[in-house]
Amino acid sequence: MVRVSVQIHGAVQGVGFRPFVYRLASELGLKGWVINDSRGVFIEAEGEAAHVNAFVVRLQDEKPPLAIINALEVKWLEPRGFEHFEIRHSDDSGGKTVLVLPDIATCADCLNEVFDPGDRRYRYPFTNCTNCGPRFSIIQALPYDRPNTTMSRFIMCAACQTEYENPLDRRFHAQPNACPVCGPSLALWDREGKTLSHSSDEALRQTAQALREGKIVAVKGLGGFHLMCDARNADAVALLRERKPRRDKPFALMARDLAQAARLVEISPEARGLLASPQAPIALLPRRDDAPVADNVAPGNPTLGVMLPYTPLHHLLLHEIDFTVVATSGNLTDEPICTDENDAIRRLGHIADLFLVHNRPIERHVDDSVAWLVEGKPRLLRRARGYAPLPIPLTRAMPTILAVGAHLKNTVALSVGDQAFISQHIGDLETAQAMRAFERVIRDFLRMYEAKPTIIAHDMHPDYLATKWAKENADERVKLAAVQHHHAHLAAVLAENQIEGPALGVIWDGTGFGTDGAIWGGEFLLGDAAEFERVAHLRPFRLPGGDKAIKEPRRIALALLWEMFGRDACMQEDLAPVAAFERNERRLLTQMLEKNLHAPLTTSAGRLFDGVAALLDLHQVVSFEGQAAMALEFATDPAHEDAYPLPLSEVGPPWVLDWRPLLSAVLADLRSGAPTPTIAARFHNALIEAILATARRTGEPRVALSGGCFQNRILTERAAQRLRAAGFEVILHRQVPPNDGGVSLGQIAVAARKMND
Ligand code: ZN
Ligand code: ZN
Ligand code: FE
C-alpha cells in the first residue's frame, strides 16, 4: 500500500476535473480526497502501488477535454488508511495561480439535449455543462464558483441542483448550470427597448422572421452583441454597411453547420478541425465561386471569414433559418463591442431594427477570435473568445509586469511567474469608449490575479494614449519601461515559440515609433528580448500629411515618385495616383514634400504596399488600414516567379533596401501594359528575395517573421519556404497575432530583460 499527493497546476477548474479524479480513483479502488485550491487541483490517494501508479499516469492521459495540465507534482508518502474517496470543498487561501478558462463552444452532448424533444432542456438557449459554455465572460472573481459569476442571480431549481451536486453527472459543479425553469431567458426588443416576445422560443422565431425579411438584428451572445442580417441579401448588407458605417471591411459570417459552411468556403481537414474546435473562431478560408452570399459581404476578397454557432442560442437561431448570416461585432467603428442590452439600445439603436437580448449579464467583452491557416496550420490573427485569458508559457520566471500594448489592435498583458496572460482583443485606442475598455481590462486583470506590477511596459511613442496612461500610473514603486515597437514584435514571436534568441527579426508593419524618432516599419532587427541591432531597413520615404497618408495610398505613391523624380513626379498624369489628385492638391503636396512640412520619414513596408497598390490603381483612398495592401496581395498571380530588383546597399549595417529600382521596374511594366497580377507578383517576389538576401548577409541561422505585413499569405508562406530552402530556421507566430495584438507580450519580454540588466 502506498499514498501519493498530487498537486496539479493549469486549467483544471471548471472543466470537470474533480469528478474525473473521483471516477478514476473509484475505478482503481483508491481511497483519499480531491480539492480545488487557488493553485489548481490537489489530490491525496492511497491503495495498491500498481493502482496508484496507474492513477498518476491516467490523470494525465485521460484528463477531461478542456483541462490543460501545466505541471503535476507527485510526492510518495506513507499510507494513512482513508476509508473512502471524497470531493472536498474548495480552499481559496494562498496565491492565485489557477487559470481562468476561456468561453467554450457548446459540446456535442449539450447540443443533443437542446435538439431532443424529450429532454428537459429541449430548445433551451443557455444549456451548458462542465465541458462547455461561458467562463471568462461571466467570471467576476476567483475562485470560479457560482456566487463569483454573473449567474449568481439565478437560483438553481431542484433538478439542476441535483446535477450540480452529483460527482457522476456531466454538470457536477458546472457553475453556469441552468434550465428553462431556473435559468436565463431570451426576449426580443424593439429600438425603444419594448419587449415584443412572450417567451424565449417566440423571441427566436420572431428574430428568424426578421432576418428573413432583411432586417438587421442585434443579438446578445456570449461575450457581446453581434449585428446580424441575411448574408445573401445585398440590400440588408448594404444597409448594415451604411448604418455602421463600414464601407468595405469584410463582414464575418455564421453558418449553421459544417455542411452549410462548405457551400461558402473550401474546407480542408485542418480547416474543419479549426471551425469545429471548442474555440470555434472565425476562420478565414478560400471563398467558393458559387458561395451563396451577397458580393458586398467581403468585396473583392477571395476569402470569407466563417464561424459556426458556439452557443445553443446561436444553434437554435441558425436552425430556424436556412441561410448564412452576417455576424459582425455589435459596435460602432473604433469602439468596443457592446455587452449590455441597455447600452446596446443607446449605441446600436440606429443600426439594428430589433434586439434579441437575454438576462445573463456579460461581465466583460470578449470578441470572436480570428484564425487562418498558414502552411496548413491554424494560427491566430485576433486572440479573444476561446483563447483569452489562457496564458502563454514563458521560458523563465519574470517580475510582475503590466504591458499596455500598442495603439492599434490593442491588447494588454500581465506576467505572473513564468506565464504571460494576454488580454482579449481590445481594439484601436482611438475613442473614449475604447480607452474606457482598455482601463477596465487592466483593472480587471490586476484584480483577478491579485497582481501588483513592479514595472509598466509601454510603447516608445510619446503620444500614444496607452503610453500616456502608463506614465500617469507609474509611481516610485512602479518603474516604467519604454519598448521599441518592432523590438516588441520580435520579442513576442520569440517568446511564444519559447526561444530565447538570438534571431534575425524581419519586422514589417504599417507604423511604429523608431529609436530615431522616424516611423519604422520595414525593419530587420538582429537580437533577442534584451537588445537588438537594426541591421537593415527599407530606404526611407515621406508620408505627406502624416496619418492622412494612411487613408490615401495615392499620397504615398506621389511621395515615392517625388523621391525619384522630384517636382516632375506631379507631371506624370498617366499614372493613376497622380491623376487622382486635383492640380492644386498636387501642388500643395509637392510643397509639403519639398519643404519637409508635416511629411514625416518612414521605412514602412506596409506603406510601400499601399503606394504600389495606388500605382496599380487598386485603391487611391481606403476606408480601413491594410485595404490597399490586401488588394495588392489578392491581385497577385501566384504562378509568376520572377522578381523586381530590390537591392541591398553595400554600406552598412544598417544596410538599406533601395526600392527605387523596384519602382522604376513597376513603372516600366505599367507603361508597357503588363497585367496587374504580373506586376503584383513581381512586387511580392522582390520583397521575398530581399528578405532572403538580407538573411544571407546577416548570417544569423534563425529568422523570425512578425508585424502586420505577415498577415499577407503570399509574403509569409513564400518567405518561409524560400528561407527554409536556403537552410534557415523560420519562426512564425502561432497563438499570438503577428499584428499589433501581439505587441503586449513582446513588451513584457523586453521589459523583463531590461530590468534584469
Ligand atoms: Zn456541454
Ligand atoms: Zn434548473
Ligand atoms: Fe506593428
mmCIF file with all atom_site columns, N, CA and C in Angstrom, residues 667-676 679:
data_model
loop_
_atom_site.group_PDB
_atom_site.id
_atom_site.type_symbol
_atom_site.label_atom_id
_atom_site.label_alt_id
_atom_site.label_comp_id
_atom_site.label_asym_id
_atom_site.label_entity_id
_atom_site.label_seq_id
_atom_site.pdbx_PDB_ins_code
_atom_site.Cartn_x
_atom_site.Cartn_y
_atom_site.Cartn_z
_atom_site.occupancy
_atom_site.B_iso_or_equiv
_atom_site.pdbx_formal_charge
_atom_site.auth_seq_id
_atom_site.auth_comp_id
_atom_site.auth_asym_id
_atom_site.auth_atom_id
_atom_site.pdbx_PDB_model_num
ATOM 1  N N  . LEU A 1 667 ? 6.966  50.969 -62.947 1.00 0.00 ? 667 LEU A N  1
ATOM 2  C CA . LEU A 1 667 ? 6.503  51.991 -63.895 1.00 0.00 ? 667 LEU A CA 1
ATOM 3  C C  . LEU A 1 667 ? 6.689  51.520 -65.339 1.00 0.00 ? 667 LEU A C  1
ATOM 4  N N  . ALA A 1 668 ? 7.834  50.870 -65.590 1.00 0.00 ? 668 ALA A N  1
ATOM 5  C CA . ALA A 1 668 ? 8.075  50.369 -66.950 1.00 0.00 ? 668 ALA A CA 1
ATOM 6  C C  . ALA A 1 668 ? 7.024  49.319 -67.314 1.00 0.00 ? 668 ALA A C  1
ATOM 7  N N  . ASP A 1 669 ? 6.743  48.413 -66.392 1.00 0.00 ? 669 ASP A N  1
ATOM 8  C CA . ASP A 1 669 ? 5.727  47.377 -66.635 1.00 0.00 ? 669 ASP A CA 1
ATOM 9  C C  . ASP A 1 669 ? 4.344  47.992 -66.850 1.00 0.00 ? 669 ASP A C  1
ATOM 10 N N  . LEU A 1 670 ? 4.025  48.989 -66.010 1.00 0.00 ? 670 LEU A N  1
ATOM 11 C CA . LEU A 1 670 ? 2.724  49.661 -66.123 1.00 0.00 ? 670 LEU A CA 1
ATOM 12 C C  . LEU A 1 670 ? 2.576  50.279 -67.508 1.00 0.00 ? 670 LEU A C  1
ATOM 13 N N  . ARG A 1 671 ? 3.649  50.954 -67.937 1.00 0.00 ? 671 ARG A N  1
ATOM 14 C CA . ARG A 1 671 ? 3.573  51.706 -69.193 1.00 0.00 ? 671 ARG A CA 1
ATOM 15 C C  . ARG A 1 671 ? 3.631  50.798 -70.403 1.00 0.00 ? 671 ARG A C  1
ATOM 16 N N  . SER A 1 672 ? 4.156  49.587 -70.207 1.00 0.00 ? 672 SER A N  1
ATOM 17 C CA . SER A 1 672 ? 4.147  48.662 -71.342 1.00 0.00 ? 672 SER A CA 1
ATOM 18 C C  . SER A 1 672 ? 2.903  47.772 -71.295 1.00 0.00 ? 672 SER A C  1
ATOM 19 N N  . GLY A 1 673 ? 2.011  48.076 -70.361 1.00 0.00 ? 673 GLY A N  1
ATOM 20 C CA . GLY A 1 673 ? 0.726  47.373 -70.328 1.00 0.00 ? 673 GLY A CA 1
ATOM 21 C C  . GLY A 1 673 ? 0.776  45.984 -69.716 1.00 0.00 ? 673 GLY A C  1
ATOM 22 N N  . ALA A 1 674 ? 1.774  45.720 -68.876 1.00 0.00 ? 674 ALA A N  1
ATOM 23 C CA . ALA A 1 674 ? 1.814  44.411 -68.200 1.00 0.00 ? 674 ALA A CA 1
ATOM 24 C C  . ALA A 1 674 ? 0.578  44.259 -67.310 1.00 0.00 ? 674 ALA A C  1
ATOM 25 N N  . PRO A 1 675 ? 0.034  43.052 -67.225 1.00 0.00 ? 675 PRO A N  1
ATOM 26 C CA . PRO A 1 675 ? -1.173 42.870 -66.409 1.00 0.00 ? 675 PRO A CA 1
ATOM 27 C C  . PRO A 1 675 ? -0.888 43.074 -64.918 1.00 0.00 ? 675 PRO A C  1
ATOM 28 N N  . THR A 1 676 ? -1.883 43.610 -64.211 1.00 0.00 ? 676 THR A N  1
ATOM 29 C CA . THR A 1 676 ? -1.741 43.863 -62.773 1.00 0.00 ? 676 THR A CA 1
ATOM 30 C C  . THR A 1 676 ? -1.299 42.619 -61.992 1.00 0.00 ? 676 THR A C  1
ATOM 31 N N  . ILE A 1 679 ? 2.451  42.268 -62.258 1.00 0.00 ? 679 ILE A N  1
ATOM 32 C CA . ILE A 1 679 ? 3.183  43.297 -61.517 1.00 0.00 ? 679 ILE A CA 1
ATOM 33 C C  . ILE A 1 679 ? 3.111  43.008 -60.018 1.00 0.00 ? 679 ILE A C  1
#
